[in-house]
mmCIF file with all atom_site columns, C-alpha atoms in Angstrom:
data_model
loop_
_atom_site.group_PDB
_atom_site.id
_atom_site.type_symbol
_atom_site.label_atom_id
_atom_site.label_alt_id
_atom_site.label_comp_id
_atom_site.label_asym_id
_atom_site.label_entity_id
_atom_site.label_seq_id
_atom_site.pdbx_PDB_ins_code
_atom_site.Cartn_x
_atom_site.Cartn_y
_atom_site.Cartn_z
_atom_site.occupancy
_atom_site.B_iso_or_equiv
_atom_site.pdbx_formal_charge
_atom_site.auth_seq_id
_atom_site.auth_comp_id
_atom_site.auth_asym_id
_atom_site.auth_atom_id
_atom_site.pdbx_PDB_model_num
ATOM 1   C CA . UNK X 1 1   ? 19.867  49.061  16.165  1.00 0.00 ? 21  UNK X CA 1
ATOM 2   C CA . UNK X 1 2   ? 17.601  46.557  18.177  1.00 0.00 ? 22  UNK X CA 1
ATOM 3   C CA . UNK X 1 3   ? 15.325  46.442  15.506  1.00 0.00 ? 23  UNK X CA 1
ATOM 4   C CA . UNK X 1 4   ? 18.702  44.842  12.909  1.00 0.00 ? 24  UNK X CA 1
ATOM 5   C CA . UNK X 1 5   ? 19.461  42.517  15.902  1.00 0.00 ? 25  UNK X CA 1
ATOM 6   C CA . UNK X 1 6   ? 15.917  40.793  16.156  1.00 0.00 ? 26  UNK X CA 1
ATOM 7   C CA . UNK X 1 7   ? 15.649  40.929  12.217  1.00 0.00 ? 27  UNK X CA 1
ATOM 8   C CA . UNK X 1 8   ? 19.214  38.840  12.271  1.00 0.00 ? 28  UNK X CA 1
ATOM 9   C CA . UNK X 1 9   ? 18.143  36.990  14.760  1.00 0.00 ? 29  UNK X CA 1
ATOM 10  C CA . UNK X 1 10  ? 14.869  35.958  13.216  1.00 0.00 ? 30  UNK X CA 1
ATOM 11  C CA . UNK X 1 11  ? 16.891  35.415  10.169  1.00 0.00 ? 31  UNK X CA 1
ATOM 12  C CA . UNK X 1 12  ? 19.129  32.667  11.441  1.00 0.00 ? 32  UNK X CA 1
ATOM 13  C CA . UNK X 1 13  ? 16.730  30.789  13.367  1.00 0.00 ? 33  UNK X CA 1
ATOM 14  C CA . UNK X 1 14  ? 14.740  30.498  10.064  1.00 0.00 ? 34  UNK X CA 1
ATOM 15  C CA . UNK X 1 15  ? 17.967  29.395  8.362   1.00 0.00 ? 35  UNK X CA 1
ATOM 16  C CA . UNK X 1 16  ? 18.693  26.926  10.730  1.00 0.00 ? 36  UNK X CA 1
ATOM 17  C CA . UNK X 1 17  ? 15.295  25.825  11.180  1.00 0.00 ? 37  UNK X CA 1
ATOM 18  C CA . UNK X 1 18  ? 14.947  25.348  7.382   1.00 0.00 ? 38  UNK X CA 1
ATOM 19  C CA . UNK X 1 19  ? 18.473  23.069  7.223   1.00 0.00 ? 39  UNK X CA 1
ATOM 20  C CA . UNK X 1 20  ? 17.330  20.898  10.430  1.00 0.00 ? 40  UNK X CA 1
ATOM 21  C CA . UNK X 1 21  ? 14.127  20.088  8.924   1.00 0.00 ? 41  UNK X CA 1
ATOM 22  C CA . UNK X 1 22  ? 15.464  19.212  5.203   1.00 0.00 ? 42  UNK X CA 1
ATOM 23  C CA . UNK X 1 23  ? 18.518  16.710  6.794   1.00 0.00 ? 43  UNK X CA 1
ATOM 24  C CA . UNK X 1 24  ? 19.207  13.554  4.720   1.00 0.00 ? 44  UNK X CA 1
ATOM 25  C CA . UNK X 1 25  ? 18.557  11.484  7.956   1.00 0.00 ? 45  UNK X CA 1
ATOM 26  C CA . UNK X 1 26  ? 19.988  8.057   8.552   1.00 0.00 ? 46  UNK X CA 1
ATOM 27  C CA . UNK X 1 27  ? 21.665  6.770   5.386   1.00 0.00 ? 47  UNK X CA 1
ATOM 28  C CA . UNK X 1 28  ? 20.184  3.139   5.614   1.00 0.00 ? 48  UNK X CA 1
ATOM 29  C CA . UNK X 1 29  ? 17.222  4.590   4.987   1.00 0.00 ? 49  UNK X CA 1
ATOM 30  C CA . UNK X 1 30  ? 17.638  5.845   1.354   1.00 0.00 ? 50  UNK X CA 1
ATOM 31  C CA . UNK X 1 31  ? 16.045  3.716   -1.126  1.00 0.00 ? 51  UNK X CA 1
ATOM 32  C CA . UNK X 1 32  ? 15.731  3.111   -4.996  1.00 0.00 ? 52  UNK X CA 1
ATOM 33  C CA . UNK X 1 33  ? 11.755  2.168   -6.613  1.00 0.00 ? 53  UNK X CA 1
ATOM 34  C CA . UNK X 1 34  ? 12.061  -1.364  -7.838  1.00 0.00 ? 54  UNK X CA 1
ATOM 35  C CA . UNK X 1 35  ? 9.895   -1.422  -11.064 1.00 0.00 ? 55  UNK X CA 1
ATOM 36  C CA . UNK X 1 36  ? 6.779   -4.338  -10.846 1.00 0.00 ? 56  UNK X CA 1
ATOM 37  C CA . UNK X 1 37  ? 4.008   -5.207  -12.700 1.00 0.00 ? 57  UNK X CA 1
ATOM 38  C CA . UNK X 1 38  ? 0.963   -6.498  -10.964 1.00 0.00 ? 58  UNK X CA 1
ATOM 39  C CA . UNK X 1 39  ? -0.254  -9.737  -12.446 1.00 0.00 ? 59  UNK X CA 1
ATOM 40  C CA . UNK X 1 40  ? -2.887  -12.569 -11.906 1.00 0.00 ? 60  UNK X CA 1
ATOM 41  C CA . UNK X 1 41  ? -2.817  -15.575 -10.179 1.00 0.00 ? 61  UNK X CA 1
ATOM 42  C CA . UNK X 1 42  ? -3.679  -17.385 -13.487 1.00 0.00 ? 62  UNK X CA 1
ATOM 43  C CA . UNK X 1 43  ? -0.305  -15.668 -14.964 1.00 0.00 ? 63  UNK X CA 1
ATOM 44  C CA . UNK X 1 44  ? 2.010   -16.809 -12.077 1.00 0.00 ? 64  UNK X CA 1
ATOM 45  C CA . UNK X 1 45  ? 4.106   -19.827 -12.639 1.00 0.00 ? 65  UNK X CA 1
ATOM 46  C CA . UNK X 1 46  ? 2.136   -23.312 -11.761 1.00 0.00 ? 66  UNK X CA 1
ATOM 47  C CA . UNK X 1 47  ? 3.898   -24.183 -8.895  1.00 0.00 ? 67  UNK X CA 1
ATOM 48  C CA . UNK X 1 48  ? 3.742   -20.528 -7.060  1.00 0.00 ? 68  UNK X CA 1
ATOM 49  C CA . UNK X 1 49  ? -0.819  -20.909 -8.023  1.00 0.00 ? 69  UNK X CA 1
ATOM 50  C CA . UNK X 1 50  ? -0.465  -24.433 -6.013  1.00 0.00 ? 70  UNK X CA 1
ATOM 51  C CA . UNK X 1 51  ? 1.074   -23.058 -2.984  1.00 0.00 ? 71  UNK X CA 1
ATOM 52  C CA . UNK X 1 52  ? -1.441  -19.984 -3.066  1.00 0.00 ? 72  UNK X CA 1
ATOM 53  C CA . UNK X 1 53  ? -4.019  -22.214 -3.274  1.00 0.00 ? 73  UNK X CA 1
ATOM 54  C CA . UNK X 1 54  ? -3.052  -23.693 0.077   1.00 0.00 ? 74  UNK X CA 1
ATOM 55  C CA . UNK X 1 55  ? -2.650  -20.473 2.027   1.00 0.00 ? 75  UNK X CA 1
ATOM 56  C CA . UNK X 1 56  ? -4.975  -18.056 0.468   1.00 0.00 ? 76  UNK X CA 1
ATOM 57  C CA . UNK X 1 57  ? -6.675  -18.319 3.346   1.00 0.00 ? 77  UNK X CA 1
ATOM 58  C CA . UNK X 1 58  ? -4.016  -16.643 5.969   1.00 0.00 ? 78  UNK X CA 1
ATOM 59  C CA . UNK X 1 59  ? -3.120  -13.034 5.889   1.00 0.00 ? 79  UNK X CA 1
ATOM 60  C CA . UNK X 1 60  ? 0.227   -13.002 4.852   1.00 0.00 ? 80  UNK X CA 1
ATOM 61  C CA . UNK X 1 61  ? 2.674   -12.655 1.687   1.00 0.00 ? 81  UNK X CA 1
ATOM 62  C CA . UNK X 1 62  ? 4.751   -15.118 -0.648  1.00 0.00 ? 82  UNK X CA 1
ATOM 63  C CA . UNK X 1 63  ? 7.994   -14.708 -1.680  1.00 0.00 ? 83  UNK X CA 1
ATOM 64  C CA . UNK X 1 64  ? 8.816   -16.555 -4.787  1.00 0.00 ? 84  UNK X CA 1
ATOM 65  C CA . UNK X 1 65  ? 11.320  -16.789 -7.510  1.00 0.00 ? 85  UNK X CA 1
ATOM 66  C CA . UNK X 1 66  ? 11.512  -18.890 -10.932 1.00 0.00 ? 86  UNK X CA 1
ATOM 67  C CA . UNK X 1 67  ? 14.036  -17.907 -14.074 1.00 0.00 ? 87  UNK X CA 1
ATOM 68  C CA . UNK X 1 68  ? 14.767  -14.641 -14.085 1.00 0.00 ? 88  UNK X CA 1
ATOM 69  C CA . UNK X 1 69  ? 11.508  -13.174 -11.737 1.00 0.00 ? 89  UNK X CA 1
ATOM 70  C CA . UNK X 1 70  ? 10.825  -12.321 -8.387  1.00 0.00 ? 90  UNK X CA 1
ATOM 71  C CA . UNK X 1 71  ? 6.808   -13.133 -7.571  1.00 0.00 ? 91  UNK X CA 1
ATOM 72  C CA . UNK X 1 72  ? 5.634   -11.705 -3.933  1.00 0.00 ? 92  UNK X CA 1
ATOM 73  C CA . UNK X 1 73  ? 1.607   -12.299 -3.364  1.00 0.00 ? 93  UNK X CA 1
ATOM 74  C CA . UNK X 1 74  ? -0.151  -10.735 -0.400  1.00 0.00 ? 94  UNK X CA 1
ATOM 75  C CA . UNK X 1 75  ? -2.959  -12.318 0.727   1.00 0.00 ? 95  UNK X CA 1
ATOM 76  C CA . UNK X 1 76  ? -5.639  -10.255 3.218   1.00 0.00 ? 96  UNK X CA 1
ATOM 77  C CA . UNK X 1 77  ? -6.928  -13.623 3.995   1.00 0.00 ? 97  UNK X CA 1
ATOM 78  C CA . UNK X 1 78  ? -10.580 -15.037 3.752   1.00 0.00 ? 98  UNK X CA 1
ATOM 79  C CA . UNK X 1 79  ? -13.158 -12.091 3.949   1.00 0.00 ? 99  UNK X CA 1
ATOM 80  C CA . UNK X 1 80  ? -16.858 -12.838 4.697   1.00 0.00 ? 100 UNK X CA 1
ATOM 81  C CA . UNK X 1 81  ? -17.687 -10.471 1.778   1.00 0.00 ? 101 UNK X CA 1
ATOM 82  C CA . UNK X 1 82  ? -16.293 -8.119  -1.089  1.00 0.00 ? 102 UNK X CA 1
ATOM 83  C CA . UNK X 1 83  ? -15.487 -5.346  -1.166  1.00 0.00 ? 103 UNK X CA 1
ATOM 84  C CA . UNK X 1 84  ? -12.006 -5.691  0.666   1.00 0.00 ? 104 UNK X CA 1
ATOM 85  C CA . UNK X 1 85  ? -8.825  -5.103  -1.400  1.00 0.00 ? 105 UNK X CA 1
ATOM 86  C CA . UNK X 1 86  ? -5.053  -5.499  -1.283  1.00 0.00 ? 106 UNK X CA 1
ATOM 87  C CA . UNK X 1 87  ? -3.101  -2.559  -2.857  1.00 0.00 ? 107 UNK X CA 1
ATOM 88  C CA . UNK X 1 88  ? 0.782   -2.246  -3.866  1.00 0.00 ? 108 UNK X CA 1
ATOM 89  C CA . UNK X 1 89  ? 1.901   1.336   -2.607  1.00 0.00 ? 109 UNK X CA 1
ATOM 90  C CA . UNK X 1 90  ? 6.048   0.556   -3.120  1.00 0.00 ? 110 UNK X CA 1
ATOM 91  C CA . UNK X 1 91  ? 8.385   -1.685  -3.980  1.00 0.00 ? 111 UNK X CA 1
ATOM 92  C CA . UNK X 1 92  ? 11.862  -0.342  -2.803  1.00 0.00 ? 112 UNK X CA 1
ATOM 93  C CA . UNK X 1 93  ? 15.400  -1.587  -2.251  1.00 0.00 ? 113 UNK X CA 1
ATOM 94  C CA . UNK X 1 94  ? 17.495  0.114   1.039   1.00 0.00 ? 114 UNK X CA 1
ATOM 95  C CA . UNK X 1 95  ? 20.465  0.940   1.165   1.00 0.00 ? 115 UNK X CA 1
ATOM 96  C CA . UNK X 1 96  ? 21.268  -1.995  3.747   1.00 0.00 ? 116 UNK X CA 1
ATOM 97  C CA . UNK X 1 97  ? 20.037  -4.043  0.739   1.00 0.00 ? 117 UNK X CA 1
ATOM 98  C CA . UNK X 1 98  ? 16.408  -5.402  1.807   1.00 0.00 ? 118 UNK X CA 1
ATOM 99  C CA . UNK X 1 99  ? 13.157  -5.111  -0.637  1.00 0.00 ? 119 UNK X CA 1
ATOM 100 C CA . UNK X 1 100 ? 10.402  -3.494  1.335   1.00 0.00 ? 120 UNK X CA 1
ATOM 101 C CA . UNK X 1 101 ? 7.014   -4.351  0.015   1.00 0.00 ? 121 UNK X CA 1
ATOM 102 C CA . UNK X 1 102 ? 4.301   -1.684  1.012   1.00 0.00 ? 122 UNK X CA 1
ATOM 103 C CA . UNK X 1 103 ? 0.834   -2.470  1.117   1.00 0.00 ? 123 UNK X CA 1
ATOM 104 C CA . UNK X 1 104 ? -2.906  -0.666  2.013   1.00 0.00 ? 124 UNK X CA 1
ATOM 105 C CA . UNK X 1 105 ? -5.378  -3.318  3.270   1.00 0.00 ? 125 UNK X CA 1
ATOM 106 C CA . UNK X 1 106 ? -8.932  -1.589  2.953   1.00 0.00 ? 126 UNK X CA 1
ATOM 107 C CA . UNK X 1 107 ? -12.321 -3.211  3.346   1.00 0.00 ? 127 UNK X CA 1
ATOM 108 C CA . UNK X 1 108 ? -15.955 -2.106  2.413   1.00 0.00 ? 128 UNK X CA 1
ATOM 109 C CA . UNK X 1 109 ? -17.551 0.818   4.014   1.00 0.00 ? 129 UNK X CA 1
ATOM 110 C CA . UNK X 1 110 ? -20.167 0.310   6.627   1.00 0.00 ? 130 UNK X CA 1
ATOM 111 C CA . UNK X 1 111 ? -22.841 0.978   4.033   1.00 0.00 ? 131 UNK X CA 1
ATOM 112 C CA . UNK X 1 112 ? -21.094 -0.115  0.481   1.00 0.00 ? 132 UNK X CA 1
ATOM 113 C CA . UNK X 1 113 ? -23.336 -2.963  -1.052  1.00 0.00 ? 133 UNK X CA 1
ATOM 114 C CA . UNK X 1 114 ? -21.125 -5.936  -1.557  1.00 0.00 ? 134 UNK X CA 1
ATOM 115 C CA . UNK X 1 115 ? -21.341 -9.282  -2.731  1.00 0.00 ? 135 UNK X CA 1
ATOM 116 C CA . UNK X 1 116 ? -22.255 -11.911 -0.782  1.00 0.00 ? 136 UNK X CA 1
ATOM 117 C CA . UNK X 1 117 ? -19.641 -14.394 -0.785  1.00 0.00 ? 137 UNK X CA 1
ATOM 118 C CA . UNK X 1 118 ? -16.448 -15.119 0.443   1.00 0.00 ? 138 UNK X CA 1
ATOM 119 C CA . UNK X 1 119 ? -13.653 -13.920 -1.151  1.00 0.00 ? 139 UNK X CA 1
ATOM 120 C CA . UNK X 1 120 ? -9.846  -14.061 -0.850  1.00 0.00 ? 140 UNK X CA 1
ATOM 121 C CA . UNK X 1 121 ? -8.363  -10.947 -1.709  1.00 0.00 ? 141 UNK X CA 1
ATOM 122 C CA . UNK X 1 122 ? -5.180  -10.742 -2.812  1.00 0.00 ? 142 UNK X CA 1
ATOM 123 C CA . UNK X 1 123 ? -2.296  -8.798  -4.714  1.00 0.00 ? 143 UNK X CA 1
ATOM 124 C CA . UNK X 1 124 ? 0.299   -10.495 -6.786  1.00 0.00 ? 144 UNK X CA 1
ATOM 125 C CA . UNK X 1 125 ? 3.751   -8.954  -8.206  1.00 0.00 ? 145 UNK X CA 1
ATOM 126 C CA . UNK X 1 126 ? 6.410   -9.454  -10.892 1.00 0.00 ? 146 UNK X CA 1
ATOM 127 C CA . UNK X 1 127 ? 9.646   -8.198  -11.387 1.00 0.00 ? 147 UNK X CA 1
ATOM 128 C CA . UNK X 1 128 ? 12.993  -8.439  -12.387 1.00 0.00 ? 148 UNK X CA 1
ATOM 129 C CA . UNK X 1 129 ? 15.318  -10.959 -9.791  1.00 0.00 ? 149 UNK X CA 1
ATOM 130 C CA . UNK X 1 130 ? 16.938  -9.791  -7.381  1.00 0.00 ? 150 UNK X CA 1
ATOM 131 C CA . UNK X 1 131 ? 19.227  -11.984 -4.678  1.00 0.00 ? 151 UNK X CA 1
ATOM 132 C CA . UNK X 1 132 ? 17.664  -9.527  -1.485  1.00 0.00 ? 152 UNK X CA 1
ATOM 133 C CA . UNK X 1 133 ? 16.185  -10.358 1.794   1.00 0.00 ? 153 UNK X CA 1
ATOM 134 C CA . UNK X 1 134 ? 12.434  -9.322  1.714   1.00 0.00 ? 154 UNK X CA 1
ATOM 135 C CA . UNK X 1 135 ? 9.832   -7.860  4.209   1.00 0.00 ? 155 UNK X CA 1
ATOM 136 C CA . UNK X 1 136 ? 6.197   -7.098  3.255   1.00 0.00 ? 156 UNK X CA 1
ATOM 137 C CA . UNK X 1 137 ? 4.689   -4.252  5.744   1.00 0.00 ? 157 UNK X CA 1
ATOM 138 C CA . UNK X 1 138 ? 1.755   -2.482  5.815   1.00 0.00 ? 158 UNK X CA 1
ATOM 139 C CA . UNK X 1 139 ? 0.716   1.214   5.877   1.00 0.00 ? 159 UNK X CA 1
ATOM 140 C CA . UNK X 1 140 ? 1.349   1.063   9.632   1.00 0.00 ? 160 UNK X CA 1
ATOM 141 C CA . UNK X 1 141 ? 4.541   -0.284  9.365   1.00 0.00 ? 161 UNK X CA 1
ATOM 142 C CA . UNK X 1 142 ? 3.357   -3.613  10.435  1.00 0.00 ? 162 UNK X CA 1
ATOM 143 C CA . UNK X 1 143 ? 4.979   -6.858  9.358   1.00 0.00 ? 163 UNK X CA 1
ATOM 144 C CA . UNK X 1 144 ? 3.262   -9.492  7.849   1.00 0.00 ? 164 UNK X CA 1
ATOM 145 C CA . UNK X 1 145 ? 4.093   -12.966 8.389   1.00 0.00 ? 165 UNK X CA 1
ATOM 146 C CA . UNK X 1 146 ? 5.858   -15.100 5.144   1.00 0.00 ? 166 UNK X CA 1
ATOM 147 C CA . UNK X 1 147 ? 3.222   -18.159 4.334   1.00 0.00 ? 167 UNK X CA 1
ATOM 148 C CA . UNK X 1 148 ? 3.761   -21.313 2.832   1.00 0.00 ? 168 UNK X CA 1
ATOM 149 C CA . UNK X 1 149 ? 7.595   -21.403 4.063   1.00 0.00 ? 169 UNK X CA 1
#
């Protein structure tokens, strides 16, 4: 009879355990993917390549929209070297209705052989408008400051 006790027992906590750990959560934090396209600098509209121009060198992102298109650009800033990238991981719209831009900032191992010269690196962003509030963060959750405001 013991034995049927601890077995029910073990049971439950299992259950419970199971439907703790699998809660929705907060419900400002769901989120839809916002489809993007990643484009070049050379492809962005003329006034959005004059204002990167003037703050490529500052870590930082762009917000930007002409027509019917949203443009963010995220800049890592000047580098001394290549070898460093800037890489989309999301694009999503919250529920409280705010784009969050994610981004991975890496740079070149201690012994990767890059090229010599200073580079800016960058990545840049289409997609459809959208009338939302944006923040660009990190991997850590860090936010990065808007440029060229």
């Amino acid at each position: 009879m013991k034995n049927i006790f601890t077995i029910i027992f073990i049971a439950l906590v299992m259950i419970l355990g199971t439907l703790a750990c699998s809660s929705s959560g907060n419900s400002n934090t769901a989120q839809n993917n916002i489809k993007y396209e990643k484009i070049d600098v050379s492809d962005a509209p003329l006034k959005l390549q004059e204002t990167i121009e003037q703050v490529k060198k500052k870590k930082g992102y762009i917000y930007y929209t002409e027509n019917d298109s949203d443009y963010i650009y995220v800049a890592a800033g000047e580098k001394p070297t290549g070898g460093y990238t800037v890489e989309v991981l999301d694009l999503i719209e919250n529920k409280n209705g705010k784009l969050t831009l994610t981004v991975r900032f890496t740079e070149p191992g201690k012994n990767d052989m890059v090229t010599q010269v200073i580079t800016y690196p960058y990545a840049l962003i289409r997609f459809k408008a959208i009338d939302k509030p944006v923040e660009v963060i990190d991997e850590s959750n860090d936010k990065l400051p808007q440029l060229g405001q």
